Each structure stands twice: as structure tokens, then as C-alpha cells.
């Protein structure tokens, strides 16, 4: 059956890196035809039309059609997958939280439109920053959609952590299992290697605590800013790649031998207040994310998780104060 995929911010830099991969079958798999619904603001529509022309010119066998909208109600009509990318990216010197007000206003109306018009099985991924809180805003405006269908992207952080640990240990990325990103997609996030293995060996035994604290954690947590410094623009192809990974695993399931990371609605696990959209170790089974349970959290990790979760509580309270939820 054809899957309707709505992509907001389709004319932006992530949109340009994402749409061709969706249309080629990398999002949902080689047997699933897709229909793209591109949502832009009126000023972005012409550029989105150009991208649509290029998509046509690829003659992707799985691509059944492309429609472009500047109205969320139409954009989310029948959406089975909604990728909420459209938002203002941060510039040099800004933290993602600085975008709360600017971008928060986008996600309420989009949540309402998803509530009113999306398909019953809609799955939502917020990529636009601050991603966790934007996902929460959208979710709060969609009371008829099960809350667990709203997620935010920390897969880019997860992939960054995999690469850093692979580089340090000399192991291929495929040999690293069970890394976790906890908390917020922000500089407070906690990339946790204490349950990870590298070629079957506990990762924590292969690196020293100084490298972990002074190099690995800040490199992963501040990678977005380092990319903005280097490129003069925020990450785009790697962000699109992570969005593909997130939705692909959500729909098709994660592998048996490793979990991954995604920001999903907390059920209170690991002391994260219920209802916050926070990153956890997760597996996907039968089309749903499940939090990996029963991990021992030592004092060092507890402090780091609490710091990031506290920031999420502050962001939630700030958007409440702004009347956005
Ligand atoms: N979660 C992550 O890991 C991650 C990674 C990279 C970037 N991001 C975030 O993704 C977002 C997009 O980044 P980008 O580089 O593609 O930005 P961009 O500026 O290149 O593109 C954003 C697009 O969104 C459109 N847009 C703005 N408001 C909209 C609305 N209300 N409805 C539909 N479209 C709208 C704009 O017209 C523009 O075309 C930013 O918030 C960025 O910070 C998140
Ligand atoms: O850091 C940013 O502002 C962009 C994105 O969230 C990233 O992590 O690259």
C-alpha cells in the first residue's frame, strides 16, 4: 500500500538531502511506494517546486506522486509519516533553546492539523529545533493521536557517538552495540557508553574516564555547533540520514543485537517525568518504540541524565509560560 509521507520545510537544506532518499525507498524499504506531501511557507513553495521537478527527473520507481502545500491542514491530509523539519536553524553563537519561541509557534498549529487530518497510524518525527520540546508542543495539540506517535530526533547524536567511539577504539562502527543518548537534543545530552560493547568487550574498559569526560561527551554534545562553525550552516545530510534511520527502524524494527536512541514520550522510566519527550535506549518491535528496561545507572550517569532532563522540564515550563502548550 502507498505510504503518504509529509515533509515540512521541504525546500530547506535538510529537505534537499532527505527527499531523494525517501523517494528511493530508503525510508520505508524497497517494497513500499510513497507519495510525498511537501509543506512549506508561501515563500518556500517555488523552491519546493524546483525540488519536486528534480525528484520527477530521477524517475524513482517507488515515487507515486508529489504534492506541495503551504497550508498545514492540506499538508498533513492522510499522512502516515510526518517529518517535522521546517523551522529556523540556529546561527553561530545561539543555543537550540534560543529558538524556543521562534519555532514553538510553528508546532502547535501543525499538531492540530495532524490531529485533524493525518491517517490513524500517523508516526511523527520532530527534527526542527528545539526538537524534543517542539515534538511535545505538537503532541499536546493532537489529543486524538496516541502520544507515543510523537517522537524527536536524537539519532544524529547516537550516530555521532558511534563514530567517535569507533574512531577511538579502532573498531568498525558495526562492532559497537548498545550506546545510549539520554535526555535532550542539546548540549546537555548524555551519550552513555556504560552499557555499550565494542566487539563484545565492555566499551568503558577500553577508554579512560578522562577521554570520556573531556573529549567524548563534549564532542558529541557540541557537534552541532562545531558543524555550524565549520560549514557556516547547520548539519543537513547527516541530519537527513538520521531521520531516515529513525523512521526506518521505527517501521521495520531494530536489529536483535543492539538498541538505538530516540526521544519518545516518557512513561516515567529511569526517573524521567512522565509525558516529557526525552531520549532513551530504545528498541522497535511490531512498529512501536519500547524503552529498554532494567539498566543499572551509576552515580555519574544519574547526574548527567538528571541535568539534561531538568533542562527539558525547564523548556516545557517555558513553553507553558508562553502559552504554547
Ligand atoms: N534534531 C536534529 O538532530 C537536527 C539536526 C540538524 C538540524 N536540525 C534542525 O532542523 C531544522 C531545519 O534545518 P534546515 O537546515 O533544513 O533549515 P533551512 O533553513 O535550510 O530550512 C528550513 C525550511 O523550513 C521552512 N519553514 C519554516 N517555517 C515553516 C513552516 N511553518 N512550515 C513549513 N516549512 C517551514 C523554511 O521556509 C525553509 O525552507 C532547524 O530547526 C535545525 O536546527 C535538527
Ligand atoms: O546544532 C544545531 O543547531 C543543528 C542540529 O541540531 C545538530 O545537532 O547538528
Tab-separated table of N, CA, C and O and ligand atoms in Angstrom, residues 8-15 39-41 44 85-90 99 103 106 110 126-129 131 153 156-157 185 234-236 239, ligand 1:
chain	number	residue	atom	x	y	z
A	8	UNK	N	7.820	18.693	6.241
A	8	UNK	CA	7.740	20.150	6.362
A	8	UNK	C	9.138	20.731	6.162
A	8	UNK	O	10.143	20.057	6.392
A	9	UNK	N	9.191	21.981	5.710
A	9	UNK	CA	10.500	22.587	5.440
A	9	UNK	C	11.172	21.934	4.248
A	9	UNK	O	12.396	21.852	4.159
A	10	UNK	N	10.336	21.483	3.313
A	10	UNK	CA	10.837	20.669	2.199
A	10	UNK	C	11.846	21.412	1.327
A	10	UNK	O	12.681	20.780	0.670
A	11	UNK	N	11.794	22.750	1.323
A	11	UNK	CA	12.718	23.499	0.473
A	11	UNK	C	14.022	23.839	1.186
A	11	UNK	O	14.896	24.488	0.610
A	12	UNK	N	14.159	23.411	2.412
A	12	UNK	CA	15.368	23.744	3.174
A	12	UNK	C	16.504	22.781	2.887
A	12	UNK	O	16.380	21.858	2.073
A	13	UNK	N	17.603	22.991	3.619
A	13	UNK	CA	18.779	22.152	3.322
A	13	UNK	C	18.588	20.702	3.760
A	13	UNK	O	19.002	19.794	3.050
A	14	UNK	N	17.938	20.455	4.877
A	14	UNK	CA	17.698	19.050	5.246
A	14	UNK	C	16.721	18.429	4.253
A	14	UNK	O	16.904	17.298	3.795
A	15	UNK	N	15.686	19.197	3.898
A	15	UNK	CA	14.703	18.699	2.924
A	15	UNK	C	15.385	18.222	1.658
A	15	UNK	O	15.070	17.143	1.122
A	39	UNK	N	5.348	20.369	2.651
A	39	UNK	CA	4.722	21.533	3.291
A	39	UNK	C	5.776	22.614	3.482
A	39	UNK	O	6.836	22.366	4.059
A	40	UNK	N	5.468	23.787	2.966
A	40	UNK	CA	6.382	24.933	3.086
A	40	UNK	C	5.586	26.170	3.465
A	40	UNK	O	4.354	26.168	3.459
A	41	UNK	N	6.293	27.218	3.829
A	41	UNK	CA	5.639	28.520	3.950
A	41	UNK	C	5.536	29.095	2.523
A	41	UNK	O	6.249	28.620	1.623
A	44	UNK	N	8.556	29.575	0.457
A	44	UNK	CA	9.368	28.391	0.148
A	44	UNK	C	8.785	27.533	-0.957
A	44	UNK	O	9.432	26.581	-1.413
A	85	UNK	N	10.423	19.040	9.856
A	85	UNK	CA	11.778	19.576	9.674
A	85	UNK	C	11.748	21.099	9.644
A	85	UNK	O	12.670	21.769	10.110
A	86	UNK	N	10.690	21.661	9.097
A	86	UNK	CA	10.620	23.104	8.847
A	86	UNK	C	10.672	23.920	10.123
A	86	UNK	O	9.797	23.818	10.972
A	87	UNK	N	11.713	24.699	10.268
A	87	UNK	CA	11.898	25.571	11.421
A	87	UNK	C	13.142	26.391	11.121
A	87	UNK	O	13.881	26.083	10.188
A	88	UNK	N	13.337	27.423	11.931
A	88	UNK	CA	14.542	28.235	11.707
A	88	UNK	C	15.737	27.539	12.355
A	88	UNK	O	15.685	27.208	13.530
A	89	UNK	N	16.830	27.311	11.622
A	89	UNK	CA	18.002	26.716	12.274
A	89	UNK	C	18.729	27.760	13.110
A	89	UNK	O	18.581	28.955	12.873
A	90	UNK	N	19.516	27.326	14.095
A	90	UNK	CA	20.261	28.317	14.876
A	90	UNK	C	21.465	28.803	14.098
A	90	UNK	O	21.997	28.110	13.228
A	99	UNK	N	15.768	29.093	20.237
A	99	UNK	CA	14.776	29.013	19.157
A	99	UNK	C	13.380	28.670	19.673
A	99	UNK	O	12.435	28.590	18.898
A	103	UNK	N	10.389	28.972	17.020
A	103	UNK	CA	9.937	27.738	16.374
A	103	UNK	C	8.752	27.097	17.076
A	103	UNK	O	8.006	26.330	16.457
A	106	UNK	N	5.343	27.293	15.464
A	106	UNK	CA	5.063	26.506	14.257
A	106	UNK	C	4.394	25.176	14.620
A	106	UNK	O	3.552	24.648	13.889
A	110	UNK	N	0.723	22.818	13.653
A	110	UNK	CA	0.991	21.571	12.915
A	110	UNK	C	0.430	20.378	13.685
A	110	UNK	O	-0.108	19.441	13.084
A	126	UNK	N	9.913	14.878	15.024
A	126	UNK	CA	10.325	16.295	15.009
A	126	UNK	C	11.836	16.364	14.867
A	126	UNK	O	12.577	15.766	15.652
A	127	UNK	N	12.254	17.097	13.836
A	127	UNK	CA	13.679	17.317	13.578
A	127	UNK	C	14.017	18.781	13.891
A	127	UNK	O	15.067	19.091	14.447
A	128	UNK	N	13.110	19.682	13.548
A	128	UNK	CA	13.314	21.119	13.786
A	128	UNK	C	13.563	21.385	15.268
A	128	UNK	O	12.913	20.784	16.128
A	129	UNK	N	14.498	22.259	15.549
A	129	UNK	CA	14.908	22.521	16.938
A	129	UNK	C	14.094	23.617	17.610
A	129	UNK	O	13.616	24.515	16.939
A	131	UNK	N	14.150	20.210	19.169
A	131	UNK	CA	13.339	19.102	18.661
A	131	UNK	C	12.455	18.454	19.726
A	131	UNK	O	11.278	18.189	19.481
A	153	UNK	N	14.150	13.677	17.284
A	153	UNK	CA	15.342	13.010	16.748
A	153	UNK	C	16.574	13.196	17.627
A	153	UNK	O	17.064	14.311	17.779
A	156	UNK	N	20.820	11.406	15.337
A	156	UNK	CA	22.061	12.020	14.844
A	156	UNK	C	23.105	12.009	15.959
A	156	UNK	O	24.274	11.693	15.720
A	157	UNK	N	22.690	12.312	17.179
A	157	UNK	CA	23.618	12.270	18.313
A	157	UNK	C	24.128	10.842	18.509
A	157	UNK	O	25.307	10.618	18.783
A	185	UNK	N	18.064	16.798	22.961
A	185	UNK	CA	18.953	17.045	21.808
A	185	UNK	C	19.517	18.448	21.978
A	185	UNK	O	19.066	19.420	21.365
A	234	UNK	N	23.951	24.718	9.543
A	234	UNK	CA	23.833	23.558	10.421
A	234	UNK	C	23.809	22.265	9.604
A	234	UNK	O	23.594	22.278	8.391
A	235	UNK	N	24.055	21.190	10.306
A	235	UNK	CA	24.180	19.877	9.662
A	235	UNK	C	22.933	19.602	8.821
A	235	UNK	O	21.820	19.917	9.239
A	236	UNK	N	23.120	19.007	7.673
A	236	UNK	CA	21.967	18.762	6.796
A	236	UNK	C	21.934	17.313	6.315
A	236	UNK	O	20.988	16.579	6.606
A	239	UNK	N	21.838	15.002	9.232
A	239	UNK	CA	20.531	15.076	9.903
A	239	UNK	C	19.493	14.298	9.094
A	239	UNK	O	18.688	13.539	9.651
B	1	LIG	N1	17.317	17.120	15.570
B	1	LIG	C1	18.444	17.224	14.891
B	1	LIG	O1	19.358	16.385	15.081
B	1	LIG	C2	18.682	18.325	13.883
B	1	LIG	C3	19.804	18.282	13.064
B	1	LIG	C4	20.005	19.301	12.137
B	1	LIG	C5	19.112	20.349	12.037
B	1	LIG	N2	18.037	20.373	12.848
B	1	LIG	C6	17.037	21.447	12.750
B	1	LIG	O2	16.228	21.220	11.598
B	1	LIG	C7	15.604	22.446	11.212
B	1	LIG	C8	15.721	22.662	9.715
B	1	LIG	O3	17.054	22.817	9.357
B	1	LIG	P1	17.492	23.219	7.851
B	1	LIG	O4	18.965	23.293	7.877
B	1	LIG	O5	16.812	22.367	6.860
B	1	LIG	O6	16.908	24.695	7.784
B	1	LIG	P2	16.628	25.599	6.466
B	1	LIG	O7	16.522	26.997	6.940
B	1	LIG	O8	17.569	25.244	5.385
B	1	LIG	O9	15.186	25.080	6.033
B	1	LIG	C9	14.075	25.256	6.816
B	1	LIG	C10	12.885	25.289	5.869
B	1	LIG	O10	11.715	25.284	6.688
B	1	LIG	C11	10.799	26.150	6.055
B	1	LIG	N3	9.794	26.526	7.059
B	1	LIG	C12	9.881	27.481	8.018
B	1	LIG	N4	8.731	27.549	8.703
B	1	LIG	C13	7.909	26.607	8.199
B	1	LIG	C14	6.592	26.208	8.480
B	1	LIG	N5	5.876	26.805	9.448
B	1	LIG	N6	6.045	25.213	7.757
B	1	LIG	C15	6.748	24.605	6.777
B	1	LIG	N7	8.014	24.961	6.442
B	1	LIG	C16	8.584	25.944	7.145
B	1	LIG	C17	11.614	27.293	5.529
B	1	LIG	O11	10.936	28.007	4.505
B	1	LIG	C18	12.842	26.544	4.994
B	1	LIG	O12	12.683	26.156	3.649
B	1	LIG	C19	16.267	23.521	12.065
B	1	LIG	O13	15.445	23.773	13.192
B	1	LIG	C20	17.546	22.852	12.524
B	1	LIG	O14	18.052	23.422	13.716
B	1	LIG	C21	17.792	19.386	13.758
